[in-house]
Each structure stands twice: as structure tokens, then as C-alpha cells.
XYZ file of C-alpha atoms in Angstrom:
235
model
C 209.349 130.167 -116.055
C 211.662 127.695 -114.307
C 213.665 125.392 -116.557
C 215.644 122.181 -116.352
C 218.893 121.693 -118.266
C 218.869 118.660 -120.548
C 221.948 116.557 -121.311
C 222.175 118.440 -124.627
C 222.731 121.702 -122.761
C 219.297 123.040 -123.727
C 216.965 124.540 -121.139
C 213.471 123.025 -121.058
C 210.610 124.696 -119.148
C 209.414 122.457 -116.322
C 205.755 123.146 -117.169
C 204.292 122.897 -120.647
C 200.980 122.992 -122.473
C 199.925 119.459 -123.359
C 197.686 119.305 -126.432
C 196.422 115.715 -126.307
C 192.724 115.677 -127.338
C 192.958 119.345 -128.353
C 191.293 119.277 -131.763
C 189.745 121.830 -134.074
C 191.452 124.985 -135.308
C 189.359 127.439 -133.297
C 189.920 125.618 -129.998
C 193.629 125.032 -130.645
C 194.291 128.647 -131.604
C 192.345 129.982 -128.625
C 194.112 127.652 -126.199
C 197.593 128.394 -127.508
C 196.991 132.149 -127.372
C 195.783 131.898 -123.777
C 198.833 129.815 -122.876
C 201.214 132.336 -124.432
C 199.453 135.169 -122.633
C 199.831 133.337 -119.299
C 203.553 132.790 -119.833
C 203.673 129.238 -121.188
C 206.594 128.759 -123.533
C 206.633 124.961 -123.843
C 204.066 123.299 -126.110
C 203.801 119.521 -126.410
C 202.143 117.948 -129.425
C 202.413 114.747 -131.481
C 201.652 113.500 -134.954
C 198.800 111.369 -133.606
C 197.181 114.402 -131.944
C 196.479 115.779 -135.436
C 196.829 119.388 -134.341
C 200.348 120.352 -135.476
C 199.112 122.544 -138.349
C 196.648 124.365 -136.099
C 199.387 124.991 -133.540
C 201.491 126.461 -136.334
C 198.653 128.858 -137.209
C 198.357 129.914 -133.561
C 202.090 130.513 -133.150
C 202.337 132.514 -136.362
C 199.364 134.638 -135.364
C 200.033 135.259 -131.681
C 203.777 135.070 -131.039
C 204.307 138.578 -132.481
C 201.337 139.890 -130.475
C 202.844 138.652 -127.204
C 206.462 139.470 -128.148
C 207.452 135.793 -128.201
C 210.360 134.850 -130.456
C 211.217 131.369 -131.695
C 214.153 131.169 -129.304
C 211.744 131.682 -126.404
C 209.678 128.611 -127.313
C 210.247 124.960 -126.555
C 208.274 122.828 -129.001
C 207.958 119.063 -128.592
C 206.431 116.615 -131.045
C 206.389 112.843 -131.266
C 206.730 110.045 -133.787
C 203.540 108.095 -134.484
C 203.809 104.339 -133.791
C 202.934 103.558 -137.424
C 206.100 105.385 -138.521
C 208.632 103.251 -136.644
C 211.573 102.305 -138.870
C 214.508 104.215 -140.353
C 213.010 105.721 -143.526
C 209.530 106.116 -142.075
C 210.775 107.831 -138.920
C 212.974 110.298 -140.765
C 210.164 111.221 -143.167
C 207.656 111.569 -140.311
C 209.910 113.895 -138.320
C 210.343 116.127 -141.354
C 206.571 116.158 -141.889
C 206.067 117.337 -138.308
C 208.557 120.139 -138.874
C 206.695 121.173 -142.009
C 203.283 120.977 -140.318
C 204.491 123.117 -137.428
C 206.183 125.595 -139.761
C 209.512 125.220 -137.968
C 213.132 124.826 -139.000
C 213.869 122.741 -135.929
C 212.133 121.025 -133.011
C 213.404 121.520 -129.489
C 212.496 117.951 -128.596
C 211.269 114.983 -130.637
C 210.143 111.804 -128.928
C 209.445 108.245 -130.014
C 205.833 108.130 -128.868
C 205.575 104.384 -128.264
C 208.106 101.530 -128.100
C 206.305 99.289 -130.613
C 205.182 99.579 -134.223
C 201.467 99.987 -134.828
C 199.757 96.760 -135.815
C 202.338 94.508 -134.168
C 201.855 92.720 -130.868
C 204.089 93.844 -128.035
C 205.980 90.535 -127.935
C 206.925 90.615 -131.627
C 210.719 90.522 -131.781
C 210.718 92.760 -134.861
C 209.823 95.696 -132.615
C 213.354 95.663 -131.252
C 214.853 96.256 -134.703
C 212.255 98.908 -135.491
C 213.198 100.758 -132.308
C 216.873 100.575 -133.189
C 216.375 101.784 -136.771
C 214.053 104.556 -135.617
C 216.597 105.836 -133.123
C 219.321 105.860 -135.788
C 217.130 108.107 -137.955
C 216.500 110.494 -135.055
C 220.208 110.588 -134.223
C 220.972 111.738 -137.762
C 218.353 114.497 -137.629
C 219.701 115.528 -134.232
C 223.237 115.744 -135.544
C 222.195 118.019 -138.432
C 220.353 120.330 -136.056
C 216.758 119.734 -137.032
C 215.982 117.929 -133.779
C 217.735 119.806 -130.982
C 217.026 117.002 -128.504
C 215.620 113.502 -128.939
C 213.971 111.190 -126.458
C 211.328 108.562 -125.864
C 207.882 108.216 -124.385
C 206.169 105.269 -122.683
C 209.374 103.214 -122.552
C 209.737 100.628 -119.802
C 212.947 99.834 -117.937
C 213.663 97.074 -120.461
C 213.236 99.427 -123.401
C 215.448 102.067 -121.796
C 218.229 99.620 -121.012
C 218.079 98.311 -124.572
C 218.322 101.821 -126.016
C 221.156 102.891 -123.752
C 223.223 99.888 -124.890
C 223.244 100.792 -128.588
C 222.597 104.525 -128.887
C 225.227 106.972 -130.080
C 223.152 109.896 -128.834
C 221.717 109.375 -125.384
C 218.009 110.188 -124.997
C 217.531 113.591 -123.407
C 214.060 112.871 -122.040
C 211.825 110.004 -121.007
C 208.202 111.147 -120.946
C 205.833 108.807 -119.135
C 202.622 108.757 -117.118
C 203.508 109.382 -113.492
C 201.364 110.388 -110.541
C 200.731 109.189 -106.961
C 198.686 106.200 -108.151
C 201.224 105.216 -110.826
C 204.683 105.838 -109.442
C 207.560 105.026 -111.788
C 210.303 104.837 -109.189
C 212.501 102.311 -110.999
C 212.410 104.353 -114.194
C 213.161 107.527 -112.237
C 216.252 105.920 -110.736
C 217.448 104.657 -114.109
C 216.999 108.103 -115.670
C 218.845 109.765 -112.811
C 221.734 107.312 -113.206
C 222.070 107.981 -116.945
C 221.362 111.734 -116.972
C 218.048 111.361 -118.807
C 215.407 113.859 -117.748
C 212.298 112.144 -116.355
C 209.216 114.042 -117.533
C 205.760 113.185 -116.188
C 202.530 113.412 -118.104
C 199.009 113.052 -116.670
C 200.463 114.332 -113.407
C 196.946 114.853 -112.029
C 195.880 111.295 -112.849
C 194.027 112.562 -115.955
C 192.031 114.714 -113.559
C 190.614 111.860 -111.501
C 192.906 112.485 -108.532
C 191.692 116.052 -108.125
C 188.626 114.767 -106.311
C 190.358 112.016 -104.336
C 189.332 112.435 -100.659
C 192.901 112.334 -99.346
C 194.045 114.921 -101.867
C 191.143 117.223 -101.090
C 191.666 116.879 -97.334
C 195.346 117.737 -97.661
C 194.559 120.676 -99.926
C 192.081 122.041 -97.398
C 194.516 121.544 -94.523
C 197.288 123.531 -96.231
C 195.052 126.027 -98.046
C 196.165 124.861 -101.463
C 194.410 123.490 -104.547
C 194.270 119.760 -105.244
C 196.461 120.302 -108.299
C 199.134 122.028 -106.211
C 199.170 119.142 -103.735
C 199.543 116.540 -106.478
C 202.338 118.442 -108.211
C 204.116 119.027 -104.900
C 203.930 115.284 -104.232
C 205.543 114.474 -107.582
C 208.455 116.816 -106.974
C 209.053 116.039 -103.311
C 208.120 112.387 -102.791
């Protein structure tokens, strides 16, 4: 599995198993085992996905079977928007560690730049973001969060964070595909050595049947998914 080196020095696999909408113990366990068997070593979850405990069951059951050690895995989870704030964020991160049965997370992200229940324009969000990041920095420094980052941040949010942070975000995870190109954010991340990580790279599946994508796939004897991923890396 190819990896990318984060600004923390850690190696992160460039492809991971996303578990959004993956619910129910039987389905989660089956999916994680299949992923491990196929060579996946990066698993991405979040508190709001409500599947951390089921992922823990799958890892405990199938890592020994497939000779996968903890050091071989790269586990990401995310802070729920309702838990923005210093005390809430620290407690939520520790709950995710407990749910996943882990001593540390390889990457922990702020899932959303605002606090649940508050309108986007509410100025209090700015202080919540700042306090949340301070909590994550402390957990990073004591080793429980090997890398910390953000998800769904705009250019404004990133610039704000970079002005006050003591620990630079290692990753920005955001929706990115040919119909939603985040070029300005990509440039900002490149400038500040923040890894830009795309989710929904296939346009949540809708782009797989786009006529132009299918025509290109046929022309080059590739799948639609391969064409879309190639476009993200090379365009």
C-alpha cells in the first residue's frame, strides 16, 4: 500500500476504508474483514457514524487472523459537531479511543467547523474552534492522538486556524471530485504542508455513470472509478 508522509512524520496510506453509513455490527464486521483481507490498512470512522464499537470488534477478531498488528493500521476518527469546545472535545476524543479499544488514534479530525445547533454566522463558533483545537493539541502532545487535523474547513477556517495553532493540522479532509474542485484549498494546504485528503472522490457514486467518464473509461480500457481517481491525482 502506497503512503504519504504527514507533517508529523507518520506515514498514512493513500487509500482507506470509509465507513460513513456503515451501520450494524454484522455488516461492519464483514466489511472490515474483507478490507483487511484485500490489504486495506487505513480505516476512517467518526463519532457521528456510530460504528466505532463495531469496528473495534472487527479489528479484535480479524487482525490476528490476517496477521495485522496495531502498528500496521492507520485509524482515523472525528469529533462530532455537538462536542466542540475544550472540555467537550477532550472528553469526546477519549470516548472514541475507548469505543475503538485503542491506546492511540493515528489521526483525529474536527469533523465540522461549527458547533451543532448554532448558525454558521454565529461568532461564538470561532471561539469553539479555537478551544477545540487547544484540547486536541494537548492530546496530541501526550501521544494519544498521533496526528490531528480538520474536515470540511473552508479557506477562511484554515487561515484562522493556522494563525493561532501551536500544532499545525496534519490533514484537511474535504469533499473533492471533478464536479467540486477545491483548488484554492489545495494550494493553501500545499503552501503550509497540510495534507489534502479527498472524500467522496467518485462524487458519491453519481459520477461513475457520467457519459464523459464512461466514454473515457471505454477509450482507455479502464473503469470509471480509475478514471475519476486518476483525474484527482493528475489534474
